[in-house]
Amino acid sequence: MTSRAEKKMTKRQRRMQGPNPANTWQQQPNIKSSAARAKAYLLDAGLHQASKAKSKKPTAEDLLDPKLDLNSPEVKFGRMLGG
C-alpha cells in the first residue's frame, strides 16, 4: 500500500506551496532600492535615457525635409489623414 507521504497532494496543498518558478513568467523586477526602481520605471517608459546610450531623439526639424512645400498636395493629404 501507499503511505500518506506518497499520496497525491490536494489542490489546496499545491496552492500553499506557491507557483513553480521553473514555469512561471516573472511579472515584475525585484529591485530593492526605491531610487533604482524609479529609474527603471522611467527607462521602461522611455522618459529617461540610459547613461550608456546617449542617442539624440530626432526633432521635427530633423524629420521634415526643408525643401518640402507645406502647401503641396502630399502634405495636405497627410494633414487630412492625421486630423
mmCIF file of N, CA, C and O in Angstrom:
data_model
loop_
_atom_site.group_PDB
_atom_site.id
_atom_site.type_symbol
_atom_site.label_atom_id
_atom_site.label_comp_id
_atom_site.label_asym_id
_atom_site.label_seq_id
_atom_site.Cartn_x
_atom_site.Cartn_y
_atom_site.Cartn_z
ATOM 1 N N MET A 1 0.824 -1.177 0.000
ATOM 2 C CA MET A 1 0.000 0.000 0.000
ATOM 3 C C MET A 1 0.877 1.253 0.000
ATOM 4 O O MET A 1 2.052 1.198 0.281
ATOM 5 N N THR A 2 0.257 2.358 -0.226
ATOM 6 C CA THR A 2 0.998 3.622 -0.246
ATOM 7 C C THR A 2 0.834 4.319 1.097
ATOM 8 O O THR A 2 -0.197 4.242 1.733
ATOM 9 N N SER A 3 1.886 4.986 1.496
ATOM 10 C CA SER A 3 1.808 5.728 2.758
ATOM 11 C C SER A 3 1.265 7.131 2.498
ATOM 12 O O SER A 3 1.065 7.536 1.359
ATOM 13 N N ARG A 4 1.033 7.877 3.556
ATOM 14 C CA ARG A 4 0.476 9.226 3.421
ATOM 15 C C ARG A 4 1.424 10.156 2.657
ATOM 16 O O ARG A 4 0.984 11.033 1.943
ATOM 17 N N ALA A 5 2.744 9.998 2.831
ATOM 18 C CA ALA A 5 3.717 10.882 2.186
ATOM 19 C C ALA A 5 3.720 10.681 0.673
ATOM 20 O O ALA A 5 4.051 11.595 -0.067
ATOM 21 N N GLU A 6 3.358 9.497 0.207
ATOM 22 C CA GLU A 6 3.386 9.215 -1.216
ATOM 23 C C GLU A 6 2.076 9.571 -1.914
ATOM 24 O O GLU A 6 2.003 9.547 -3.128
ATOM 25 N N LYS A 7 1.057 9.925 -1.154
ATOM 26 C CA LYS A 7 -0.226 10.256 -1.763
ATOM 27 C C LYS A 7 -0.125 11.551 -2.552
ATOM 28 O O LYS A 7 0.686 12.424 -2.244
ATOM 29 N N LYS A 8 -0.996 11.660 -3.510
ATOM 30 C CA LYS A 8 -1.029 12.860 -4.343
ATOM 31 C C LYS A 8 -1.510 14.043 -3.503
ATOM 32 O O LYS A 8 -2.423 13.912 -2.696
ATOM 33 N N MET A 9 -0.850 15.202 -3.715
ATOM 34 C CA MET A 9 -1.226 16.390 -2.943
ATOM 35 C C MET A 9 -2.572 16.924 -3.431
ATOM 36 O O MET A 9 -2.906 16.811 -4.614
ATOM 37 N N THR A 10 -3.292 17.511 -2.522
ATOM 38 C CA THR A 10 -4.563 18.114 -2.892
ATOM 39 C C THR A 10 -4.302 19.471 -3.539
ATOM 40 O O THR A 10 -3.189 20.007 -3.492
ATOM 41 N N LYS A 11 -5.330 20.008 -4.151
ATOM 42 C CA LYS A 11 -5.200 21.298 -4.816
ATOM 43 C C LYS A 11 -4.823 22.390 -3.818
ATOM 44 O O LYS A 11 -4.020 23.276 -4.109
ATOM 45 N N ARG A 12 -5.391 22.321 -2.648
ATOM 46 C CA ARG A 12 -5.101 23.316 -1.611
ATOM 47 C C ARG A 12 -3.635 23.249 -1.193
ATOM 48 O O ARG A 12 -2.984 24.267 -1.008
ATOM 49 N N GLN A 13 -3.097 22.037 -1.069
ATOM 50 C CA GLN A 13 -1.696 21.877 -0.688
ATOM 51 C C GLN A 13 -0.765 22.398 -1.782
ATOM 52 O O GLN A 13 0.253 23.015 -1.503
ATOM 53 N N ARG A 14 -1.121 22.158 -3.025
ATOM 54 C CA ARG A 14 -0.297 22.674 -4.128
ATOM 55 C C ARG A 14 -0.330 24.193 -4.157
ATOM 56 O O ARG A 14 0.676 24.851 -4.430
ATOM 57 N N ARG A 15 -1.494 24.785 -3.894
ATOM 58 C CA ARG A 15 -1.610 26.240 -3.880
ATOM 59 C C ARG A 15 -0.794 26.850 -2.747
ATOM 60 O O ARG A 15 -0.230 27.927 -2.890
ATOM 61 N N MET A 16 -0.742 26.151 -1.616
ATOM 62 C CA MET A 16 0.013 26.655 -0.465
ATOM 63 C C MET A 16 1.513 26.675 -0.758
ATOM 64 O O MET A 16 2.239 27.502 -0.231
ATOM 65 N N GLN A 17 1.986 25.778 -1.626
ATOM 66 C CA GLN A 17 3.398 25.749 -1.978
ATOM 67 C C GLN A 17 3.788 26.935 -2.855
ATOM 68 O O GLN A 17 4.940 27.318 -2.901
ATOM 69 N N GLY A 18 2.833 27.511 -3.577
ATOM 70 C CA GLY A 18 3.123 28.647 -4.444
ATOM 71 C C GLY A 18 3.431 28.189 -5.858
ATOM 72 O O GLY A 18 3.469 27.001 -6.163
ATOM 73 N N PRO A 19 3.665 29.136 -6.738
ATOM 74 C CA PRO A 19 3.908 28.782 -8.137
ATOM 75 C C PRO A 19 5.275 28.129 -8.323
ATOM 76 O O PRO A 19 6.213 28.379 -7.559
ATOM 77 N N ASN A 20 5.363 27.338 -9.346
ATOM 78 C CA ASN A 20 6.613 26.679 -9.680
ATOM 79 C C ASN A 20 7.496 27.679 -10.415
ATOM 80 O O ASN A 20 7.132 28.164 -11.478
ATOM 81 N N PRO A 21 8.669 28.035 -9.877
ATOM 82 C CA PRO A 21 9.500 29.051 -10.533
ATOM 83 C C PRO A 21 10.052 28.601 -11.883
ATOM 84 O O PRO A 21 10.449 29.426 -12.686
ATOM 85 N N ALA A 22 10.070 27.299 -12.135
ATOM 86 C CA ALA A 22 10.600 26.813 -13.401
ATOM 87 C C ALA A 22 9.686 27.148 -14.578
ATOM 88 O O ALA A 22 10.159 27.349 -15.695
ATOM 89 N N ASN A 23 8.392 27.234 -14.345
ATOM 90 C CA ASN A 23 7.486 27.500 -15.456
ATOM 91 C C ASN A 23 6.632 28.746 -15.233
ATOM 92 O O ASN A 23 5.563 28.863 -15.779
ATOM 93 N N THR A 24 7.102 29.665 -14.408
ATOM 94 C CA THR A 24 6.346 30.896 -14.160
ATOM 95 C C THR A 24 7.085 32.057 -14.798
ATOM 96 O O THR A 24 8.297 32.148 -14.735
ATOM 97 N N TRP A 25 6.343 32.954 -15.395
ATOM 98 C CA TRP A 25 6.914 34.129 -16.031
ATOM 99 C C TRP A 25 7.051 35.211 -14.968
ATOM 100 O O TRP A 25 6.100 35.535 -14.282
ATOM 101 N N GLN A 26 8.244 35.788 -14.861
ATOM 102 C CA GLN A 26 8.447 36.837 -13.875
ATOM 103 C C GLN A 26 7.725 38.098 -14.345
ATOM 104 O O GLN A 26 7.971 38.608 -15.422
ATOM 105 N N GLN A 27 6.821 38.602 -13.541
ATOM 106 C CA GLN A 27 5.980 39.721 -13.939
ATOM 107 C C GLN A 27 6.582 41.063 -13.571
ATOM 108 O O GLN A 27 6.300 42.057 -14.190
ATOM 109 N N GLN A 28 7.376 41.110 -12.562
ATOM 110 C CA GLN A 28 7.848 42.383 -12.061
ATOM 111 C C GLN A 28 9.279 42.220 -11.577
ATOM 112 O O GLN A 28 9.596 41.246 -10.905
ATOM 113 N N PRO A 29 10.161 43.150 -11.918
ATOM 114 C CA PRO A 29 11.538 43.006 -11.446
ATOM 115 C C PRO A 29 11.625 43.214 -9.939
ATOM 116 O O PRO A 29 10.872 43.990 -9.363
ATOM 117 N N ASN A 30 12.543 42.518 -9.332
ATOM 118 C CA ASN A 30 12.715 42.612 -7.881
ATOM 119 C C ASN A 30 13.841 43.597 -7.602
ATOM 120 O O ASN A 30 14.987 43.219 -7.415
ATOM 121 N N ILE A 31 13.524 44.896 -7.600
ATOM 122 C CA ILE A 31 14.508 45.943 -7.352
ATOM 123 C C ILE A 31 14.276 46.470 -5.936
ATOM 124 O O ILE A 31 13.215 47.009 -5.638
ATOM 125 N N LYS A 32 15.263 46.313 -5.093
ATOM 126 C CA LYS A 32 15.112 46.661 -3.674
ATOM 127 C C LYS A 32 15.146 48.172 -3.448
ATOM 128 O O LYS A 32 14.382 48.717 -2.682
ATOM 129 N N SER A 33 16.067 48.867 -4.120
ATOM 130 C CA SER A 33 16.237 50.296 -3.895
ATOM 131 C C SER A 33 15.127 51.083 -4.585
ATOM 132 O O SER A 33 14.836 50.860 -5.763
ATOM 133 N N SER A 34 14.519 52.011 -3.875
ATOM 134 C CA SER A 34 13.428 52.783 -4.471
ATOM 135 C C SER A 34 13.938 53.711 -5.569
ATOM 136 O O SER A 34 13.247 53.945 -6.559
ATOM 137 N N ALA A 35 15.156 54.228 -5.432
ATOM 138 C CA ALA A 35 15.714 55.101 -6.467
ATOM 139 C C ALA A 35 15.992 54.308 -7.739
ATOM 140 O O ALA A 35 15.688 54.766 -8.849
ATOM 141 N N ALA A 36 16.546 53.105 -7.585
ATOM 142 C CA ALA A 36 16.816 52.271 -8.752
ATOM 143 C C ALA A 36 15.516 51.814 -9.405
ATOM 144 O O ALA A 36 15.427 51.723 -10.627
ATOM 145 N N ARG A 37 14.492 51.552 -8.593
ATOM 146 C CA ARG A 37 13.198 51.147 -9.128
ATOM 147 C C ARG A 37 12.566 52.281 -9.925
ATOM 148 O O ARG A 37 12.037 52.082 -11.012
ATOM 149 N N ALA A 38 12.654 53.514 -9.404
ATOM 150 C CA ALA A 38 12.099 54.666 -10.110
ATOM 151 C C ALA A 38 12.821 54.889 -11.428
ATOM 152 O O ALA A 38 12.198 55.181 -12.461
ATOM 153 N N LYS A 39 14.138 54.723 -11.418
ATOM 154 C CA LYS A 39 14.912 54.891 -12.653
ATOM 155 C C LYS A 39 14.551 53.812 -13.666
ATOM 156 O O LYS A 39 14.440 54.082 -14.864
ATOM 157 N N ALA A 40 14.323 52.592 -13.200
ATOM 158 C CA ALA A 40 13.938 51.506 -14.101
ATOM 159 C C ALA A 40 12.574 51.773 -14.726
ATOM 160 O O ALA A 40 12.361 51.497 -15.906
ATOM 161 N N TYR A 41 11.634 52.322 -13.943
ATOM 162 C CA TYR A 41 10.326 52.666 -14.484
ATOM 163 C C TYR A 41 10.446 53.744 -15.555
ATOM 164 O O TYR A 41 9.789 53.691 -16.592
ATOM 165 N N LEU A 42 11.293 54.748 -15.314
ATOM 166 C CA LEU A 42 11.481 55.808 -16.303
ATOM 167 C C LEU A 42 12.140 55.278 -17.567
ATOM 168 O O LEU A 42 11.774 55.665 -18.678
ATOM 169 N N LEU A 43 13.119 54.381 -17.417
ATOM 170 C CA LEU A 43 13.772 53.798 -18.584
ATOM 171 C C LEU A 43 12.793 52.962 -19.393
ATOM 172 O O LEU A 43 12.789 52.991 -20.624
ATOM 173 N N ASP A 44 11.942 52.219 -18.700
ATOM 174 C CA ASP A 44 10.970 51.374 -19.383
ATOM 175 C C ASP A 44 9.937 52.210 -20.134
ATOM 176 O O ASP A 44 9.503 51.846 -21.218
ATOM 177 N N ALA A 45 9.558 53.352 -19.573
ATOM 178 C CA ALA A 45 8.573 54.218 -20.218
ATOM 179 C C ALA A 45 9.181 55.047 -21.334
ATOM 180 O O ALA A 45 8.458 55.664 -22.111
ATOM 181 N N GLY A 46 10.524 55.066 -21.419
ATOM 182 C CA GLY A 46 11.175 55.839 -22.463
ATOM 183 C C GLY A 46 11.295 57.313 -22.114
ATOM 184 O O GLY A 46 11.554 58.138 -22.986
ATOM 185 N N LEU A 47 11.111 57.676 -20.850
ATOM 186 C CA LEU A 47 11.197 59.074 -20.441
ATOM 187 C C LEU A 47 12.601 59.463 -20.011
ATOM 188 O O LEU A 47 12.909 60.635 -19.878
ATOM 189 N N HIS A 48 13.443 58.508 -19.760
ATOM 190 C CA HIS A 48 14.803 58.761 -19.304
ATOM 191 C C HIS A 48 15.733 57.889 -20.124
ATOM 192 O O HIS A 48 15.463 56.712 -20.342
ATOM 193 N N GLN A 49 16.839 58.446 -20.583
ATOM 194 C CA GLN A 49 17.771 57.655 -21.374
ATOM 195 C C GLN A 49 18.860 57.087 -20.480
ATOM 196 O O GLN A 49 19.260 57.714 -19.505
ATOM 197 N N ALA A 50 19.327 55.922 -20.836
ATOM 198 C CA ALA A 50 20.401 55.292 -20.084
ATOM 199 C C ALA A 50 21.686 56.077 -20.312
ATOM 200 O O ALA A 50 21.875 56.720 -21.345
ATOM 201 N N SER A 51 22.596 56.043 -19.345
ATOM 202 C CA SER A 51 23.825 56.818 -19.447
ATOM 203 C C SER A 51 24.731 56.275 -20.552
ATOM 204 O O SER A 51 25.517 57.010 -21.124
ATOM 205 N N LYS A 52 24.625 54.991 -20.868
ATOM 206 C CA LYS A 52 25.467 54.405 -21.910
ATOM 207 C C LYS A 52 25.031 54.867 -23.291
ATOM 208 O O LYS A 52 25.853 55.212 -24.119
ATOM 209 N N ALA A 53 23.728 54.849 -23.539
ATOM 210 C CA ALA A 53 23.226 55.198 -24.865
ATOM 211 C C ALA A 53 22.799 56.666 -24.872
ATOM 212 O O ALA A 53 21.743 57.022 -24.391
ATOM 213 N N LYS A 54 23.653 57.502 -25.398
ATOM 214 C CA LYS A 54 23.347 58.929 -25.459
ATOM 215 C C LYS A 54 22.919 59.281 -26.880
ATOM 216 O O LYS A 54 23.575 60.057 -27.568
ATOM 217 N N SER A 55 21.834 58.701 -27.325
ATOM 218 C CA SER A 55 21.338 58.992 -28.660
ATOM 219 C C SER A 55 20.337 60.131 -28.577
ATOM 220 O O SER A 55 19.499 60.184 -27.685
ATOM 221 N N LYS A 56 20.431 61.046 -29.516
ATOM 222 C CA LYS A 56 19.559 62.206 -29.536
ATOM 223 C C LYS A 56 18.261 61.839 -30.239
ATOM 224 O O LYS A 56 18.275 61.239 -31.311
ATOM 225 N N LYS A 57 17.135 62.211 -29.640
ATOM 226 C CA LYS A 57 15.855 61.958 -30.288
ATOM 227 C C LYS A 57 15.712 62.883 -31.482
ATOM 228 O O LYS A 57 16.091 64.058 -31.407
ATOM 229 N N PRO A 58 15.175 62.392 -32.589
ATOM 230 C CA PRO A 58 15.013 63.273 -33.748
ATOM 231 C C PRO A 58 13.939 64.328 -33.484
ATOM 232 O O PRO A 58 12.875 64.038 -32.956
ATOM 233 N N THR A 59 14.243 65.548 -33.830
ATOM 234 C CA THR A 59 13.297 66.640 -33.644
ATOM 235 C C THR A 59 12.472 66.800 -34.914
ATOM 236 O O THR A 59 12.701 66.139 -35.920
ATOM 237 N N ALA A 60 11.508 67.702 -34.870
ATOM 238 C CA ALA A 60 10.657 67.941 -36.032
ATOM 239 C C ALA A 60 11.479 68.465 -37.209
ATOM 240 O O ALA A 60 11.205 68.140 -38.370
ATOM 241 N N GLU A 61 12.512 69.273 -36.924
ATOM 242 C CA GLU A 61 13.361 69.793 -37.998
ATOM 243 C C GLU A 61 14.148 68.676 -38.677
ATOM 244 O O GLU A 61 14.424 68.741 -39.868
ATOM 245 N N ASP A 62 14.535 67.668 -37.892
ATOM 246 C CA ASP A 62 15.274 66.547 -38.466
ATOM 247 C C ASP A 62 14.371 65.670 -39.329
ATOM 248 O O ASP A 62 14.824 65.097 -40.326
ATOM 249 N N LEU A 63 13.106 65.535 -38.947
ATOM 250 C CA LEU A 63 12.199 64.657 -39.663
ATOM 251 C C LEU A 63 11.634 65.296 -40.928
ATOM 252 O O LEU A 63 11.326 64.600 -41.883
ATOM 253 N N LEU A 64 11.474 66.619 -40.918
ATOM 254 C CA LEU A 64 10.895 67.303 -42.072
ATOM 255 C C LEU A 64 11.981 67.697 -43.062
ATOM 256 O O LEU A 64 13.056 68.131 -42.690
ATOM 257 N N ASP A 65 11.660 67.559 -44.319
ATOM 258 C CA ASP A 65 12.566 67.975 -45.383
ATOM 259 C C ASP A 65 12.438 69.487 -45.552
ATOM 260 O O ASP A 65 11.329 69.996 -45.759
ATOM 261 N N PRO A 66 13.535 70.238 -45.467
ATOM 262 C CA PRO A 66 13.418 71.694 -45.582
ATOM 263 C C PRO A 66 12.977 72.151 -46.975
ATOM 264 O O PRO A 66 12.442 73.243 -47.124
ATOM 265 N N LYS A 67 13.178 71.310 -47.984
ATOM 266 C CA LYS A 67 12.783 71.674 -49.346
ATOM 267 C C LYS A 67 11.301 71.399 -49.606
ATOM 268 O O LYS A 67 10.783 71.763 -50.648
ATOM 269 N N LEU A 68 10.641 70.765 -48.674
ATOM 270 C CA LEU A 68 9.250 70.360 -48.866
ATOM 271 C C LEU A 68 8.320 71.568 -48.750
ATOM 272 O O LEU A 68 8.412 72.358 -47.809
ATOM 273 N N ASP A 69 7.430 71.691 -49.721
ATOM 274 C CA ASP A 69 6.452 72.776 -49.702
ATOM 275 C C ASP A 69 5.293 72.366 -48.795
ATOM 276 O O ASP A 69 4.703 71.302 -48.974
ATOM 277 N N LEU A 70 4.957 73.198 -47.819
ATOM 278 C CA LEU A 70 3.915 72.849 -46.858
ATOM 279 C C LEU A 70 2.511 72.937 -47.452
ATOM 280 O O LEU A 70 1.561 72.443 -46.856
ATOM 281 N N ASN A 71 2.389 73.544 -48.618
ATOM 282 C CA ASN A 71 1.084 73.635 -49.275
ATOM 283 C C ASN A 71 0.954 72.631 -50.418
ATOM 284 O O ASN A 71 0.027 72.731 -51.221
ATOM 285 N N SER A 72 1.866 71.681 -50.509
ATOM 286 C CA SER A 72 1.781 70.680 -51.582
ATOM 287 C C SER A 72 0.651 69.702 -51.289
ATOM 288 O O SER A 72 0.223 69.530 -50.141
ATOM 289 N N PRO A 73 0.129 69.034 -52.312
ATOM 290 C CA PRO A 73 -0.976 68.088 -52.093
ATOM 291 C C PRO A 73 -0.607 66.929 -51.163
ATOM 292 O O PRO A 73 -1.452 66.450 -50.412
ATOM 293 N N GLU A 74 0.650 66.490 -51.189
ATOM 294 C CA GLU A 74 1.063 65.386 -50.320
ATOM 295 C C GLU A 74 0.967 65.787 -48.839
ATOM 296 O O GLU A 74 0.501 65.027 -47.998
ATOM 297 N N VAL A 75 1.410 67.011 -48.534
ATOM 298 C CA VAL A 75 1.383 67.467 -47.153
ATOM 299 C C VAL A 75 -0.061 67.706 -46.711
ATOM 300 O O VAL A 75 -0.448 67.356 -45.589
ATOM 301 N N LYS A 76 -0.887 68.252 -47.601
ATOM 302 C CA LYS A 76 -2.281 68.489 -47.267
ATOM 303 C C LYS A 76 -2.993 67.164 -47.001
ATOM 304 O O LYS A 76 -3.812 67.044 -46.086
ATOM 305 N N PHE A 77 -2.677 66.154 -47.812
ATOM 306 C CA PHE A 77 -3.287 64.837 -47.616
ATOM 307 C C PHE A 77 -2.845 64.230 -46.275
ATOM 308 O O PHE A 77 -3.645 63.641 -45.552
ATOM 309 N N GLY A 78 -1.575 64.397 -45.937
ATOM 310 C CA GLY A 78 -1.074 63.903 -44.655
ATOM 311 C C GLY A 78 -1.729 64.587 -43.474
ATOM 312 O O GLY A 78 -2.055 63.976 -42.468
ATOM 313 N N ARG A 79 -1.960 65.902 -43.597
ATOM 314 C CA ARG A 79 -2.629 66.621 -42.517
ATOM 315 C C ARG A 79 -4.078 66.172 -42.396
ATOM 316 O O ARG A 79 -4.623 66.088 -41.296
ATOM 317 N N MET A 80 -4.712 65.861 -43.558
ATOM 318 C CA MET A 80 -6.091 65.387 -43.513
ATOM 319 C C MET A 80 -6.169 64.026 -42.825
ATOM 320 O O MET A 80 -7.046 63.778 -42.010
ATOM 321 N N LEU A 81 -5.206 63.151 -43.146
ATOM 322 C CA LEU A 81 -5.195 61.827 -42.506
ATOM 323 C C LEU A 81 -4.878 61.940 -41.002
ATOM 324 O O LEU A 81 -5.449 61.213 -40.195
ATOM 325 N N GLY A 82 -3.987 62.846 -40.656
ATOM 326 C CA GLY A 82 -3.611 62.990 -39.251
ATOM 327 C C GLY A 82 -4.678 63.680 -38.410
ATOM 328 O O GLY A 82 -4.724 63.515 -37.208
ATOM 329 N N GLY A 83 -5.527 64.450 -39.064
ATOM 330 C CA GLY A 83 -6.517 65.217 -38.307
ATOM 331 C C GLY A 83 -7.776 64.517 -38.173
ATOM 332 O O GLY A 83 -8.315 63.807 -37.499
#
